[in-house]
Structures are given as C-alpha cells and as structure tokens.
mmCIF file of C-alpha atoms and ligand atoms in Angstrom:
data_model
loop_
_atom_site.group_PDB
_atom_site.id
_atom_site.type_symbol
_atom_site.label_atom_id
_atom_site.label_comp_id
_atom_site.label_asym_id
_atom_site.label_seq_id
_atom_site.Cartn_x
_atom_site.Cartn_y
_atom_site.Cartn_z
ATOM 1 C CA MET W 1 -75.353 -62.333 0.756
ATOM 2 C CA SER W 2 -73.429 -62.254 -2.535
ATOM 3 C CA GLN W 3 -76.274 -60.566 -4.405
ATOM 4 C CA LEU W 4 -76.089 -57.793 -1.844
ATOM 5 C CA SER W 5 -72.480 -56.829 -2.395
ATOM 6 C CA GLY W 6 -72.519 -53.423 -3.958
ATOM 7 C CA ALA W 7 -75.046 -52.032 -1.508
ATOM 8 C CA SER W 8 -73.804 -48.733 -0.139
ATOM 9 C CA LEU W 9 -73.113 -47.932 3.470
ATOM 10 C CA VAL W 10 -76.031 -46.406 5.365
ATOM 11 C CA SER W 11 -74.996 -43.902 8.050
ATOM 12 C CA LEU W 12 -77.477 -43.470 10.888
ATOM 13 C CA VAL W 13 -76.489 -40.017 12.063
ATOM 14 C CA GLY W 14 -77.609 -38.168 15.185
ATOM 15 C CA ALA W 15 -78.144 -34.501 14.352
ATOM 16 C CA GLY W 16 -78.262 -33.317 17.968
ATOM 17 C CA PRO W 17 -81.097 -31.350 19.557
ATOM 18 C CA GLY W 18 -81.239 -28.365 17.206
ATOM 19 C CA ASP W 19 -78.284 -25.980 17.354
ATOM 20 C CA PRO W 20 -76.418 -26.930 14.167
ATOM 21 C CA GLU W 21 -73.069 -26.396 15.887
ATOM 22 C CA LEU W 22 -73.854 -29.399 18.087
ATOM 23 C CA LEU W 23 -73.526 -31.747 15.127
ATOM 24 C CA THR W 24 -70.419 -33.951 15.378
ATOM 25 C CA LEU W 25 -67.587 -33.628 12.866
ATOM 26 C CA LYS W 26 -68.311 -37.190 11.783
ATOM 27 C CA GLY W 27 -71.984 -36.408 11.225
ATOM 28 C CA TYR W 28 -71.008 -33.324 9.248
ATOM 29 C CA ALA W 29 -68.642 -35.340 7.046
ATOM 30 C CA ARG W 30 -71.319 -37.968 6.376
ATOM 31 C CA ILE W 31 -73.877 -35.320 5.382
ATOM 32 C CA GLN W 32 -71.345 -33.720 3.065
ATOM 33 C CA GLY W 33 -70.737 -37.063 1.379
ATOM 34 C CA ALA W 34 -74.392 -38.084 1.058
ATOM 35 C CA ASP W 35 -76.285 -38.782 -2.158
ATOM 36 C CA VAL W 36 -79.540 -38.862 -0.245
ATOM 37 C CA VAL W 37 -80.581 -37.716 3.214
ATOM 38 C CA VAL W 38 -83.614 -39.311 4.858
ATOM 39 C CA TYR W 39 -84.570 -37.022 7.737
ATOM 40 C CA ASP W 40 -86.982 -36.648 10.627
ATOM 41 C CA ARG W 41 -89.095 -33.680 11.649
ATOM 42 C CA LEU W 42 -86.789 -32.672 14.494
ATOM 43 C CA VAL W 43 -83.752 -32.188 12.260
ATOM 44 C CA SER W 44 -83.162 -28.458 11.888
ATOM 45 C CA THR W 45 -83.137 -26.850 8.459
ATOM 46 C CA ALA W 46 -79.681 -25.434 9.144
ATOM 47 C CA ILE W 47 -78.331 -28.982 9.406
ATOM 48 C CA LEU W 48 -80.154 -30.183 6.284
ATOM 49 C CA ASP W 49 -78.694 -27.239 4.438
ATOM 50 C CA LEU W 50 -75.203 -28.615 5.098
ATOM 51 C CA ALA W 51 -75.870 -31.250 2.435
ATOM 52 C CA PRO W 52 -74.267 -30.369 -0.908
ATOM 53 C CA PRO W 53 -76.557 -29.007 -3.622
ATOM 54 C CA GLY W 54 -78.013 -31.891 -5.563
ATOM 55 C CA THR W 55 -78.347 -34.188 -2.541
ATOM 56 C CA SER W 56 -81.819 -35.720 -2.503
ATOM 57 C CA ARG W 57 -83.862 -35.135 0.619
ATOM 58 C CA ILE W 58 -86.569 -37.518 1.774
ATOM 59 C CA PHE W 59 -88.771 -36.457 4.665
ATOM 60 C CA ALA W 60 -89.664 -39.360 6.960
ATOM 61 C CA GLY W 61 -91.313 -37.442 9.795
ATOM 62 C CA LYS W 62 -94.811 -36.383 10.572
ATOM 63 C CA ALA W 63 -96.067 -33.870 8.027
ATOM 64 C CA ALA W 64 -98.632 -31.116 8.540
ATOM 65 C CA ASN W 65 -101.394 -33.574 7.627
ATOM 66 C CA HIS W 66 -100.152 -35.754 10.528
ATOM 67 C CA HIS W 67 -99.411 -38.574 8.151
ATOM 68 C CA ARG W 68 -96.224 -40.239 9.244
ATOM 69 C CA MET W 69 -94.187 -42.420 6.955
ATOM 70 C CA PRO W 70 -94.729 -45.851 8.545
ATOM 71 C CA GLN W 71 -91.589 -47.368 10.057
ATOM 72 C CA ASP W 72 -91.724 -50.276 7.591
ATOM 73 C CA GLU W 73 -91.705 -47.853 4.711
ATOM 74 C CA ILE W 74 -88.707 -45.989 6.153
ATOM 75 C CA ASN W 75 -86.878 -49.289 6.629
ATOM 76 C CA ASP W 76 -87.616 -50.403 3.078
ATOM 77 C CA THR W 77 -86.633 -47.022 1.650
ATOM 78 C CA LEU W 78 -83.215 -47.238 3.321
ATOM 79 C CA VAL W 79 -82.639 -50.730 1.925
ATOM 80 C CA ARG W 80 -83.806 -49.784 -1.562
ATOM 81 C CA LEU W 81 -81.600 -46.679 -1.721
ATOM 82 C CA ALA W 82 -78.544 -48.532 -0.414
ATOM 83 C CA ARG W 83 -79.055 -51.360 -2.915
ATOM 84 C CA GLY W 84 -79.263 -48.738 -5.628
ATOM 85 C CA GLY W 85 -75.737 -47.726 -4.700
ATOM 86 C CA ARG W 86 -76.667 -44.356 -3.187
ATOM 87 C CA ARG W 87 -74.767 -43.120 -0.135
ATOM 88 C CA VAL W 88 -77.562 -42.802 2.383
ATOM 89 C CA VAL W 89 -77.529 -40.659 5.496
ATOM 90 C CA ARG W 90 -80.408 -41.373 7.838
ATOM 91 C CA LEU W 91 -80.550 -38.181 9.861
ATOM 92 C CA LYS W 92 -82.315 -38.222 13.213
ATOM 93 C CA GLY W 93 -82.820 -35.654 15.954
ATOM 94 C CA GLY W 94 -80.614 -36.072 19.012
ATOM 95 C CA ASP W 95 -78.990 -39.488 19.247
ATOM 96 C CA PRO W 96 -80.214 -42.286 16.964
ATOM 97 C CA PHE W 97 -80.168 -44.854 19.767
ATOM 98 C CA ILE W 98 -82.112 -42.826 22.337
ATOM 99 C CA PHE W 99 -85.863 -42.947 21.692
ATOM 100 C CA GLY W 100 -85.060 -42.616 18.009
ATOM 101 C CA ARG W 101 -85.917 -46.041 16.607
ATOM 102 C CA GLY W 102 -82.431 -46.054 15.126
ATOM 103 C CA SER W 103 -81.927 -49.529 16.500
ATOM 104 C CA GLU W 104 -84.997 -50.821 14.632
ATOM 105 C CA GLU W 105 -83.651 -49.397 11.409
ATOM 106 C CA ALA W 106 -80.207 -50.864 12.093
ATOM 107 C CA GLN W 107 -81.790 -54.270 12.764
ATOM 108 C CA HIS W 108 -83.618 -54.094 9.463
ATOM 109 C CA LEU W 109 -80.442 -53.122 7.601
ATOM 110 C CA ALA W 110 -78.541 -55.953 9.297
ATOM 111 C CA ARG W 111 -81.257 -58.474 8.385
ATOM 112 C CA ASN W 112 -80.981 -57.372 4.770
ATOM 113 C CA GLY W 113 -77.196 -57.516 4.666
ATOM 114 C CA ILE W 114 -76.794 -53.763 4.188
ATOM 115 C CA PRO W 115 -73.632 -52.311 5.753
ATOM 116 C CA PHE W 116 -74.362 -49.552 8.233
ATOM 117 C CA GLU W 117 -72.721 -47.367 10.861
ATOM 118 C CA ILE W 118 -74.056 -45.391 13.804
ATOM 119 C CA VAL W 119 -72.882 -41.825 14.319
ATOM 120 C CA PRO W 120 -74.038 -40.779 17.787
ATOM 121 C CA GLY W 121 -75.464 -37.351 18.457
ATOM 122 C CA ILE W 122 -76.033 -35.123 21.454
ATOM 123 C CA THR W 123 -79.302 -36.281 22.915
ATOM 124 C CA ALA W 124 -82.010 -33.782 23.880
ATOM 125 C CA ALA W 125 -81.354 -34.413 27.586
ATOM 126 C CA SER W 126 -77.752 -33.235 27.518
ATOM 127 C CA GLY W 127 -78.312 -30.487 24.951
ATOM 128 C CA CYS W 128 -81.439 -28.970 26.497
ATOM 129 C CA ALA W 129 -80.218 -29.272 30.077
ATOM 130 C CA ALA W 130 -76.901 -27.621 29.261
ATOM 131 C CA TYR W 131 -78.570 -24.732 27.427
ATOM 132 C CA ALA W 132 -81.072 -24.309 30.266
ATOM 133 C CA GLY W 133 -78.290 -24.166 32.879
ATOM 134 C CA ILE W 134 -79.399 -27.415 34.531
ATOM 135 C CA PRO W 135 -76.605 -29.907 35.281
ATOM 136 C CA LEU W 136 -78.049 -33.416 35.025
ATOM 137 C CA THR W 137 -75.813 -34.556 37.856
ATOM 138 C CA HIS W 138 -74.296 -32.483 40.640
ATOM 139 C CA ARG W 139 -72.278 -33.738 43.570
ATOM 140 C CA GLY W 140 -74.481 -33.917 46.645
ATOM 141 C CA ILE W 141 -77.727 -33.455 44.697
ATOM 142 C CA SER W 142 -77.994 -36.084 41.981
ATOM 143 C CA GLU W 143 -75.855 -39.126 41.335
ATOM 144 C CA SER W 144 -77.834 -40.799 38.597
ATOM 145 C CA ILE W 145 -80.135 -39.996 35.692
ATOM 146 C CA ILE W 146 -83.158 -41.776 34.317
ATOM 147 C CA PHE W 147 -84.218 -41.136 30.726
ATOM 148 C CA VAL W 148 -87.828 -42.188 30.258
ATOM 149 C CA THR W 149 -90.426 -41.791 27.535
ATOM 150 C CA GLY W 150 -93.614 -40.002 28.527
ATOM 151 C CA GLN W 151 -95.600 -41.681 25.800
ATOM 152 C CA LEU W 152 -96.925 -44.166 28.341
ATOM 153 C CA ARG W 153 -97.582 -46.969 25.913
ATOM 154 C CA ASP W 154 -98.365 -49.235 28.863
ATOM 155 C CA GLY W 155 -100.349 -46.520 30.643
ATOM 156 C CA SER W 156 -97.833 -45.504 33.284
ATOM 157 C CA LEU W 157 -94.238 -44.833 34.222
ATOM 158 C CA ALA W 158 -94.324 -48.023 36.286
ATOM 159 C CA HIS W 159 -90.856 -49.157 35.268
ATOM 160 C CA VAL W 160 -89.161 -46.169 36.927
ATOM 161 C CA ASP W 161 -87.131 -46.883 40.075
ATOM 162 C CA TRP W 162 -89.196 -44.605 42.327
ATOM 163 C CA GLU W 163 -87.240 -45.479 45.441
ATOM 164 C CA SER W 164 -84.129 -43.882 43.980
ATOM 165 C CA VAL W 165 -86.067 -40.897 42.645
ATOM 166 C CA ARG W 166 -87.725 -40.411 46.056
ATOM 167 C CA ARG W 167 -84.349 -40.335 47.787
ATOM 168 C CA GLY W 168 -83.647 -37.303 45.658
ATOM 169 C CA ALA W 169 -80.419 -38.694 44.248
ATOM 170 C CA THR W 170 -81.767 -39.146 40.730
ATOM 171 C CA THR W 171 -82.582 -36.706 37.983
ATOM 172 C CA LEU W 172 -85.569 -37.763 35.926
ATOM 173 C CA VAL W 173 -85.605 -36.720 32.262
ATOM 174 C CA ILE W 174 -88.842 -37.320 30.397
ATOM 175 C CA TYR W 175 -88.928 -37.286 26.595
ATOM 176 C CA MET W 176 -92.204 -36.932 24.663
ATOM 177 C CA GLY W 177 -94.132 -36.104 27.826
ATOM 178 C CA LEU W 178 -96.095 -33.021 26.865
ATOM 179 C CA ALA W 179 -99.331 -34.708 25.799
ATOM 180 C CA ASN W 180 -99.473 -36.623 29.101
ATOM 181 C CA ILE W 181 -98.115 -33.945 31.407
ATOM 182 C CA GLU W 182 -101.010 -34.040 33.870
ATOM 183 C CA ARG W 183 -100.973 -37.799 34.228
ATOM 184 C CA ILE W 184 -97.211 -37.846 34.536
ATOM 185 C CA CYS W 185 -97.082 -35.219 37.285
ATOM 186 C CA ARG W 186 -99.942 -36.937 39.105
ATOM 187 C CA GLU W 187 -98.088 -40.252 38.931
ATOM 188 C CA LEU W 188 -94.885 -38.656 40.217
ATOM 189 C CA ILE W 189 -96.752 -37.335 43.258
ATOM 190 C CA ASP W 190 -98.668 -40.597 43.762
ATOM 191 C CA SER W 191 -95.328 -42.427 43.676
ATOM 192 C CA GLY W 192 -94.151 -40.479 46.690
ATOM 193 C CA LEU W 193 -92.267 -37.540 45.209
ATOM 194 C CA PRO W 194 -92.842 -34.376 47.246
ATOM 195 C CA PRO W 195 -95.179 -32.053 45.310
ATOM 196 C CA ALA W 196 -92.582 -29.295 45.740
ATOM 197 C CA THR W 197 -89.954 -31.253 43.758
ATOM 198 C CA PRO W 198 -88.352 -28.813 41.289
ATOM 199 C CA ALA W 199 -89.249 -29.359 37.644
ATOM 200 C CA ALA W 200 -88.500 -27.663 34.355
ATOM 201 C CA VAL W 201 -89.831 -28.040 30.839
ATOM 202 C CA ILE W 202 -87.550 -26.914 28.027
ATOM 203 C CA GLU W 203 -89.162 -26.158 24.673
ATOM 204 C CA ASN W 204 -87.046 -25.958 21.503
ATOM 205 C CA GLY W 205 -83.899 -26.539 23.518
ATOM 206 C CA THR W 206 -80.596 -25.208 22.106
ATOM 207 C CA LEU W 207 -82.433 -23.148 19.478
ATOM 208 C CA PRO W 208 -82.788 -19.351 19.443
ATOM 209 C CA ASP W 209 -86.457 -19.667 20.460
ATOM 210 C CA GLN W 210 -85.755 -21.934 23.443
ATOM 211 C CA ARG W 211 -88.120 -21.377 26.372
ATOM 212 C CA THR W 212 -87.919 -22.951 29.809
ATOM 213 C CA VAL W 213 -90.694 -23.088 32.366
ATOM 214 C CA HIS W 214 -89.551 -23.612 35.970
ATOM 215 C CA ALA W 215 -92.081 -24.905 38.467
ATOM 216 C CA THR W 216 -92.697 -27.829 40.818
ATOM 217 C CA ILE W 217 -94.208 -31.166 39.865
ATOM 218 C CA ALA W 218 -97.467 -29.922 41.423
ATOM 219 C CA SER W 219 -97.635 -26.684 39.448
ATOM 220 C CA LEU W 220 -95.958 -27.796 36.223
ATOM 221 C CA PRO W 221 -99.090 -28.745 34.211
ATOM 222 C CA ASP W 222 -100.742 -25.365 34.873
ATOM 223 C CA ARG W 223 -97.546 -23.410 34.239
ATOM 224 C CA VAL W 224 -96.851 -25.229 30.979
ATOM 225 C CA GLY W 225 -100.474 -24.737 29.924
ATOM 226 C CA ALA W 226 -100.325 -21.026 30.767
ATOM 227 C CA GLU W 227 -97.221 -20.573 28.621
ATOM 228 C CA SER W 228 -98.628 -22.789 25.821
ATOM 229 C CA LEU W 229 -95.426 -24.795 25.451
ATOM 230 C CA ARG W 230 -95.388 -27.070 22.432
ATOM 231 C CA ALA W 231 -93.335 -29.997 21.164
ATOM 232 C CA PRO W 232 -90.488 -30.596 21.138
ATOM 233 C CA SER W 233 -90.320 -30.209 24.893
ATOM 234 C CA LEU W 234 -88.318 -32.078 27.478
ATOM 235 C CA PHE W 235 -88.979 -32.416 31.237
ATOM 236 C CA VAL W 236 -86.190 -32.345 33.801
ATOM 237 C CA ILE W 237 -87.227 -33.223 37.361
ATOM 238 C CA GLY W 238 -85.143 -33.130 40.511
ATOM 239 C CA GLY W 239 -83.097 -30.925 42.803
ATOM 240 C CA VAL W 240 -80.620 -29.994 40.055
ATOM 241 C CA VAL W 241 -83.292 -27.786 38.448
ATOM 242 C CA ASP W 242 -82.781 -25.319 41.310
ATOM 243 C CA LEU W 243 -79.216 -24.684 40.157
ATOM 244 C CA ALA W 244 -80.448 -23.055 36.932
ATOM 245 C CA PRO W 245 -80.775 -19.440 38.155
ATOM 246 C CA ALA W 246 -77.050 -19.345 38.918
ATOM 247 C CA LEU W 247 -76.048 -21.168 35.748
ATOM 248 C CA GLN W 248 -77.979 -19.258 33.073
ATOM 249 C CA TRP W 249 -75.668 -18.531 30.171
ATOM 250 C CA PHE W 250 -77.867 -18.900 27.083
ATOM 251 C CA ALA W 251 -80.067 -15.859 26.517
ATOM 252 C CA PRO W 252 -83.536 -17.284 25.627
ATOM 253 C CA ALA W 253 -86.463 -17.082 27.982
ATOM 254 C CA ALA W 254 -86.677 -18.857 31.315
ATOM 255 C CA ILE W 255 -89.984 -18.357 33.064
ATOM 256 C CA THR W 256 -90.563 -19.089 36.752
ATOM 257 C CA GLU W 257 -93.675 -18.971 38.924
ATOM 258 C CA SER W 258 -92.878 -15.371 39.782
ATOM 259 C CA GLY W 259 -91.681 -14.169 36.427
ATOM 260 C CA ARG W 260 -88.432 -14.521 34.489
ATOM 261 C CA LEU W 261 -85.287 -15.981 36.002
HETATM 262 N N1 LIG K 301 -83.449 -39.262 19.529
HETATM 263 C C1 LIG K 301 -83.856 -38.017 20.163
HETATM 264 C C2 LIG K 301 -85.179 -38.138 20.868
HETATM 265 C C3 LIG K 301 -86.357 -38.383 19.943
HETATM 266 S S1 LIG K 301 -87.872 -38.436 20.825
HETATM 267 C C4 LIG K 301 -82.765 -37.570 21.117
HETATM 268 O O1 LIG K 301 -81.825 -38.319 21.401
HETATM 269 O O2 LIG K 301 -82.847 -36.434 21.589
HETATM 270 C C5 LIG K 301 -88.448 -36.786 20.618
HETATM 271 C C6 LIG K 301 -88.445 -36.057 21.941
HETATM 272 O O3 LIG K 301 -87.145 -35.573 22.248
HETATM 273 C C7 LIG K 301 -89.323 -34.833 21.969
HETATM 274 O O4 LIG K 301 -90.672 -35.160 22.219
HETATM 275 C C8 LIG K 301 -88.720 -34.070 23.124
HETATM 276 O O5 LIG K 301 -89.132 -34.601 24.364
HETATM 277 C C9 LIG K 301 -87.242 -34.365 22.959
HETATM 278 N N2 LIG K 301 -86.545 -33.318 22.189
HETATM 279 C C10 LIG K 301 -85.844 -33.486 21.069
HETATM 280 N N3 LIG K 301 -85.302 -32.315 20.665
HETATM 281 C C11 LIG K 301 -85.681 -31.393 21.564
HETATM 282 C C12 LIG K 301 -85.450 -29.989 21.707
HETATM 283 N N4 LIG K 301 -84.706 -29.304 20.842
HETATM 284 N N5 LIG K 301 -86.015 -29.366 22.756
HETATM 285 C C13 LIG K 301 -86.763 -30.027 23.649
HETATM 286 N N6 LIG K 301 -87.011 -31.348 23.575
HETATM 287 C C14 LIG K 301 -86.473 -32.026 22.548
#
C-alpha cells in the first residue's frame, strides 16, 4: 500500500432527488472543497453549480447519444484522479447506496487502497413521497416499506414478500420501473394485490416540474401513458397513496383519474 499513500480522499456524495436544498451540509462542504466532480445524469444543475469556479466536471451518466460511461471506466477514473492528488467528489442522485452502484465504486476504491467516505443523501423514495404528500408509513395503514428496482434483470419482482404486501401493511416503492410499467402492474395483480390498490407515479420529484399521477395498479399503465410521464419517475403503491389529497403542500401538478387533486 505504501506506493498509494498520497492518494486523495474520494467522497461518494448523495445529491438527493433534485431540489438543491435537500443536499446535506456535509455534501455541500465536500462539493465546495472539490478539485473535480464526477457526476451522474440525475444530479441537478443547481447542485453542480455549487462547485467553485475552476472545479473540473466529468459527466459519468448517459448522454444524449445513450452512450453511458461503463462502470469500469468510472471506477478507474476515480482511482486515477485520487492517485493524482485531486480531491474527488463522486456525486450521485439520491443516496449513493440505494440503487446507485455507490457500493461497487467503494469496493473498487477499497481494493485499490484509495481512502473514501460515503455521504448519504435523501433517496428518491423519501424525497418524492414527501413532496407528493404521501407518507411512506402511516399508523394503521402501512408498517413497512419495500424499495425494489423495476429493472427486472431476472424477469420479475419475484423476490418481493407478496404476503406482506397483500396484507396491505407494506408500502411498495419501485425505482426505475417506467419502462416495465405494464409488466410490473400485471405482476402485482397476479401476485394477489387487489386491482384497486392505490398507486402513484411521481415524475421529477422535488423539482418545480414535478408531476404525480394517481391511479390504481389496474389503471396506472394507461394513466401514465396518457400523461406521457418520463424518467426519472418513481412508483409508490399501497394504501398510504390515498392520504395524498389531504397532505398536498407542494404546488406542482397532481393528476387523478377524474382530474387534478
Ligand atoms: N440512488 C438514487 C436512485 C438511482 S436509480 C436514489 O437514492 O434516489 C434512478 C431511479 O431513481 C429513477 O429511475 C427513478 O425511479 C428514481 N428517481 C431518482 N430521482 C427521482 C426524481 N427526482 N423523481 C422521481 N424519481 C426519481
């Protein structure tokens, strides 16, 4: 490890879901002290702009040509920059350890003897739900939460504890589900969830252009299609969604089957 002494600390920082005010003070301090910021697509410009003038910015997300910097290349870039003595901030949307591959990057840094720290962020589930007026838990309605990826690498949501979801005591939050929305809603119904189970999709949560579609798991695919929701969008499924009309506090649009909330 001796040849590695001198490598700078890499800070893996969660930028939160979008609203720049949801960045932590620690994340803010790390950005202010950065020589170089390596950032993902979901990091808002307002947060990037907190970096001092002269800070290098490296984009590691999916560009307009859909080319994504491969994970190996991101990993190697972090190591190279840190060995060059630059203070690196690896800025990720939400929380780095929730569907953010932050742990893979941390493993790579650890394997290469690079010092690192994790600065957690507000994950999309808590940010989007709060700004949509949906409590993720509520006494008497939901006592647990499942965060699941809708990317369905293995073809289904088979690992979800459906028994608990069926009892209605669990809120299901699905990240990255938009592309598979029909299959997901079909699987929810096939797994025994009543078709009338309340569901919401929140697009651009916490940002001024946030939109929320309220529906049921049966009608959600059509409703989301009709409103042309795009990524980033997050699904929240369960009885807590019905609390939203009374808990609206953030102005952007909420659209129900019958019109606006
Ligand atoms: N590490 C991130 C998640 C990255 S996966 C976190 O903790 O939030 C990317 C997915 O997160 C998106 O496909 C979407 O489902 C969700 N997401 C992130 N930001 C969002 C936002 N502002 N509004 C809605 N969904 C968001």
